[in-house]
Short mmCIF file of C-alpha atoms in Angstrom, two decimals:
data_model
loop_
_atom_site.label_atom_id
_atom_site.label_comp_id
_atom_site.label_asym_id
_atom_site.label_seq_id
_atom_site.Cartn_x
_atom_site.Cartn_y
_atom_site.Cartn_z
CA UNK C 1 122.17 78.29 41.61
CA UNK C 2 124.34 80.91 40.21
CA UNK C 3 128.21 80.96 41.36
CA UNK C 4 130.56 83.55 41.68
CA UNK C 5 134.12 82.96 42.12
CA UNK C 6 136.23 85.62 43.56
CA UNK C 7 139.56 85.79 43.65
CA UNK C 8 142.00 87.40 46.12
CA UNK C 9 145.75 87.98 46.23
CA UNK C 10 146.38 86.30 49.62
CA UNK C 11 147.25 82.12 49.94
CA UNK C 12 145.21 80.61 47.00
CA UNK C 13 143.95 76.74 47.40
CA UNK C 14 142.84 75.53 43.68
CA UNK C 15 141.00 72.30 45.09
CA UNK C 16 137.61 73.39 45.24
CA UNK C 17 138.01 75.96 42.16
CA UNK C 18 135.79 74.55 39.88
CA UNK C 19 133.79 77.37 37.73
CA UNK C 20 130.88 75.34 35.61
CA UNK C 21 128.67 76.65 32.53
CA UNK C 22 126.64 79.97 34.11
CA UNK C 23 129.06 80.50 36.77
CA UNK C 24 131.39 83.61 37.05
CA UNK C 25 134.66 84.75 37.63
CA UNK C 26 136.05 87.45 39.21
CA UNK C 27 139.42 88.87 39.94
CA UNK C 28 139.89 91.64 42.58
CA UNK C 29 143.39 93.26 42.47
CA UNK C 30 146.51 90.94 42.42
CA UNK C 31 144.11 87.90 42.39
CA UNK C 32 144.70 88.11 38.76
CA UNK C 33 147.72 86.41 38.87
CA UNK C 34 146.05 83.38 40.33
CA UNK C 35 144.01 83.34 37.32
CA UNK C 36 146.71 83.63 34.89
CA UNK C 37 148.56 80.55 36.47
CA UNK C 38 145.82 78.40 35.99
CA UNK C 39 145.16 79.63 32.84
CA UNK C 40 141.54 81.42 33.79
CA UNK C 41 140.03 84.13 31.76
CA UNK C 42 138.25 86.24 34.14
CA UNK C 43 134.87 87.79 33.82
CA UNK C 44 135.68 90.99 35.29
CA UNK C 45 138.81 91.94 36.82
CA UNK C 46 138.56 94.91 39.90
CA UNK C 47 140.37 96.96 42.27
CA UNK C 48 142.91 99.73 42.81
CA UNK C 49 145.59 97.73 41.81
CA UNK C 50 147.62 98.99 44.47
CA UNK C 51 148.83 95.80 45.33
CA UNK C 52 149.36 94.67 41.61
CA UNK C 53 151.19 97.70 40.49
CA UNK C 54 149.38 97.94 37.06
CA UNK C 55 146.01 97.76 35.55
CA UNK C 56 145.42 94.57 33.49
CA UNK C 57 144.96 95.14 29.73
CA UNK C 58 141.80 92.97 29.49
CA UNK C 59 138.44 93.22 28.19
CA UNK C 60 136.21 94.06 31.15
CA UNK C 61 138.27 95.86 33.87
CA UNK C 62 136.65 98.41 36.68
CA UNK C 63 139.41 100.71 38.42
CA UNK C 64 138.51 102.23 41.65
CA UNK C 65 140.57 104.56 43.80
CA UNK C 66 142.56 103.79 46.32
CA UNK C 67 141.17 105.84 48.31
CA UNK C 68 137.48 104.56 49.23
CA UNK C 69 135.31 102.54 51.87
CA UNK C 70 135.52 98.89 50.24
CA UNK C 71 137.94 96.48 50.32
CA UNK C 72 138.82 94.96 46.58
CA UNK C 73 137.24 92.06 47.54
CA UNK C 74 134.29 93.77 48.89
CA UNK C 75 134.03 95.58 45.58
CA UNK C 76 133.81 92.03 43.88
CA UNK C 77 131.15 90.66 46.77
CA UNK C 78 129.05 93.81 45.09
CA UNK C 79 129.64 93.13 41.84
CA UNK C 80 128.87 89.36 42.35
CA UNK C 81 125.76 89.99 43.94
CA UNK C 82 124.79 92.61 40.76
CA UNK C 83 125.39 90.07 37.95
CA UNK C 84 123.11 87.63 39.96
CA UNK C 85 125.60 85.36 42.07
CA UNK C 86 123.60 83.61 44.48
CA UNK C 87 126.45 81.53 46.14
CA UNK C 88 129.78 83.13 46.48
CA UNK C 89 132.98 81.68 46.53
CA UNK C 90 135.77 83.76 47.78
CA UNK C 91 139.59 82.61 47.09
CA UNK C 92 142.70 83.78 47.90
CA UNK C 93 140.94 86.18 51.02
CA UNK C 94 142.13 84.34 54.35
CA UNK C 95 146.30 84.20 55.19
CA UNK C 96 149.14 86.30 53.64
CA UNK C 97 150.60 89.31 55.51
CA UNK C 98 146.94 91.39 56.44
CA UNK C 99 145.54 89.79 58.88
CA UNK C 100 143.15 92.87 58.94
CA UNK C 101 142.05 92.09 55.32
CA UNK C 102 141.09 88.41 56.43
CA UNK C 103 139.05 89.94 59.35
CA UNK C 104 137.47 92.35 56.50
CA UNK C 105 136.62 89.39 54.08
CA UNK C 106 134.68 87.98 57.09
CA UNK C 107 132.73 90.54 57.48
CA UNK C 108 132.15 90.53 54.15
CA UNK C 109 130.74 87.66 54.12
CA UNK C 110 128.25 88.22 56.64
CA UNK C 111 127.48 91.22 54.35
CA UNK C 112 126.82 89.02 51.56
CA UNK C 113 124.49 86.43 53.69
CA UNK C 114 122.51 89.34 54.83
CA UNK C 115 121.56 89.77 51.41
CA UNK C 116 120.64 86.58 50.68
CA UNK C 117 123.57 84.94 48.89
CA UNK C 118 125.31 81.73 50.43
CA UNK C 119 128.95 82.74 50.90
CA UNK C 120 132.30 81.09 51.41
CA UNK C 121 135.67 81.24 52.20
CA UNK C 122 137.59 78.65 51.39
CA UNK C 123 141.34 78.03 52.31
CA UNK C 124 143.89 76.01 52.60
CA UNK C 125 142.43 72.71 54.30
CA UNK C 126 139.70 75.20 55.99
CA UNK C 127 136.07 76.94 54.54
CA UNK C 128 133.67 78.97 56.84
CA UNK C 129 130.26 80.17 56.01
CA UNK C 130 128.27 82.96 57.35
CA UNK C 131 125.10 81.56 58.43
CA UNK C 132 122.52 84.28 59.28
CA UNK C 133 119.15 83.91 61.44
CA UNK C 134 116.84 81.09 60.32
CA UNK C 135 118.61 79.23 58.21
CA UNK C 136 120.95 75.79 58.30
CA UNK C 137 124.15 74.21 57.26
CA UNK C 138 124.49 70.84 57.04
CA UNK C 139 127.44 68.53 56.46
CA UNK C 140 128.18 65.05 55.17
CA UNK C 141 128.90 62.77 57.50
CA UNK C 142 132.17 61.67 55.92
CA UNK C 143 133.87 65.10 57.30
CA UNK C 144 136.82 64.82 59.83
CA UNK C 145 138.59 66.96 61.66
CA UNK C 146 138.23 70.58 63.44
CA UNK C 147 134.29 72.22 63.17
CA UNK C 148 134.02 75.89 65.65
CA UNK C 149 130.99 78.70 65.38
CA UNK C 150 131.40 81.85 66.63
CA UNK C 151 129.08 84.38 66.85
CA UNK C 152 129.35 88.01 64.50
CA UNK C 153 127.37 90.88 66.15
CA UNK C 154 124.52 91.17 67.87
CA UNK C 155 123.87 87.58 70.04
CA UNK C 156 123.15 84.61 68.31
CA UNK C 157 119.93 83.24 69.78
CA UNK C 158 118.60 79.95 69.21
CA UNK C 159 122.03 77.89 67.82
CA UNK C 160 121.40 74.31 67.18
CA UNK C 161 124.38 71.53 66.75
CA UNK C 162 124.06 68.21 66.30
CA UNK C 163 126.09 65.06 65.23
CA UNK C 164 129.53 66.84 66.38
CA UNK C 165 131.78 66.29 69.41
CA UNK C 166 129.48 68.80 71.78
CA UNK C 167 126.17 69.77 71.15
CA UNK C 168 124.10 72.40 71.69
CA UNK C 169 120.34 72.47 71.65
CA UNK C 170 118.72 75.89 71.14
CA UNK C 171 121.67 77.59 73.05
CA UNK C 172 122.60 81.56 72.11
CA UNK C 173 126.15 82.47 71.79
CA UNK C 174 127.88 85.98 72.18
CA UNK C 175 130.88 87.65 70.19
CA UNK C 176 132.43 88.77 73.74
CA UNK C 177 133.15 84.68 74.73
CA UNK C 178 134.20 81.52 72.53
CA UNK C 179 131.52 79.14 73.57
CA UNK C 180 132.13 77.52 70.15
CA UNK C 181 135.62 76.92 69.43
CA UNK C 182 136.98 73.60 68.41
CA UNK C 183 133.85 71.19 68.06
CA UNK C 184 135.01 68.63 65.88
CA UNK C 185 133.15 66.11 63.50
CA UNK C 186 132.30 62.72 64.92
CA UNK C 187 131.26 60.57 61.79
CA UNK C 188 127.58 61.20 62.13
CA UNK C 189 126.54 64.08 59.83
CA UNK C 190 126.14 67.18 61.40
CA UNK C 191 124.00 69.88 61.28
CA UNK C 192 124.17 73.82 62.59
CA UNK C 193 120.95 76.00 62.85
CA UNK C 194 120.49 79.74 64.51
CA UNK C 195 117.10 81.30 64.52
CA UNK C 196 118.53 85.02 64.97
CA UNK C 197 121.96 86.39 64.50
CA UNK C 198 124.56 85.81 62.49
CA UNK C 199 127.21 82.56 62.58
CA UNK C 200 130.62 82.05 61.26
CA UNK C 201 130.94 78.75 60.69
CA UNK C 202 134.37 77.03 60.18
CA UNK C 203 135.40 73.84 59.11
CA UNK C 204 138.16 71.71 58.13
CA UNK C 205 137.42 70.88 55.00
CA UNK C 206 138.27 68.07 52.61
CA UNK C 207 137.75 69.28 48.72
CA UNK C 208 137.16 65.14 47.99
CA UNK C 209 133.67 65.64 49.97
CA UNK C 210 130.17 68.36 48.36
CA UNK C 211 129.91 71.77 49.80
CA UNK C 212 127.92 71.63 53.04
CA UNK C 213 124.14 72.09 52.11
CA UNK C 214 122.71 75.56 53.57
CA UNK C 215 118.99 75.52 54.02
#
């Protein structure tokens, strides 16, 4: 499975950064200088570059105007999903100063799972997924700490949890009320399933344990 890494401006947590041979790397806006601490060539480096004041003088750089319908990082969700990224791996996108651009980048990646791409966000001590309508997530049982799914859109019908605090057995959820706020793990693994709709699934994560397993 091909990976795309894409890298934001906001609060940037390195742990789970790990690019391997066939994966990709891309830098929307400011995210660049991310990249340039850790010493990361990107692949492709996007944006207005409002927000970093200047256009990088690298190989492969898109500029777009300011002016337009995408967020940067939305740009780079395109672009991922053009070079091939199945799973997408958005960093630097949740915290800072715009809290609208961290409501944006979840959308996004509802956008992304829509068209058939697994896609993160991963934080500071926190990931969520977007987990659309027939498909699963599934964690190790190792995980500790805070687990809530919310529901993005139209109802979620048919939401399964299991091995967490509460459970729900073919249950729907709404985006008007927070049926599933802070679950938590219980040392079993657990598992999260919806049959139609679309999920935001979020996690406290520890970058010691894999990825969840979508399926």
């Amino acid at each position: 499975m091909r990976t795309v890494y894409i890298v934001g401006a906001a609060d940037f947590a390195p742990a789970r950064f790990a690019p391997a041979e066939g994966d990709a790397v891309i830098a929307a806006d400011a995210g660049i200088l991310h990249l340039e601490r850790l010493g990361v060539k990107p692949d492709l480096v996007l944006g207005d570059f409002d927000s970093l004041g200047r256009v990088p003088e690298l190989p492969d750089v898109e500029v777009s105007p300011v002016r337009k319908d995408d967020t940067d990082s939305m740009l780079a969700a395109r672009r991922a999903l053009d070079i091939g990224g199945e799973r997408l791996m958005f960093f630097g996108c949740l915290g800072g100063k715009r809290l609208d651009h961290t409501l944006a980048n979840i959308q996004a990646l509802a956008w992304c799972a829509g068209r058939g791409a697994e896609a993160y966000l991963v934080g500071e001590g926190c990931c969520l997924a977007a987990l659309p309508g027939g498909r699963s997530l599934s964690f190790d049982r190792r995980y500790r700490g805070d687990f809530s799914v919310f529901c993005l859109g139209e109802d979620a019908e048919g939401v399964t949890e299991r091995g967490l605090s509460y459970s729900l057995e073919d249950a729907a959820l709404t985006a008007r009320f927070p049926l599933g706020v802070s679950n938590s793990f219980t040392g079993e693994a657990a598992y999260v399933s919806v049959r139609s709709g679309t999920l935001i699934i979020y996690w406290q994560d520890d970058p010691s344990l894999p990825m969840p397993s979508m399926g």
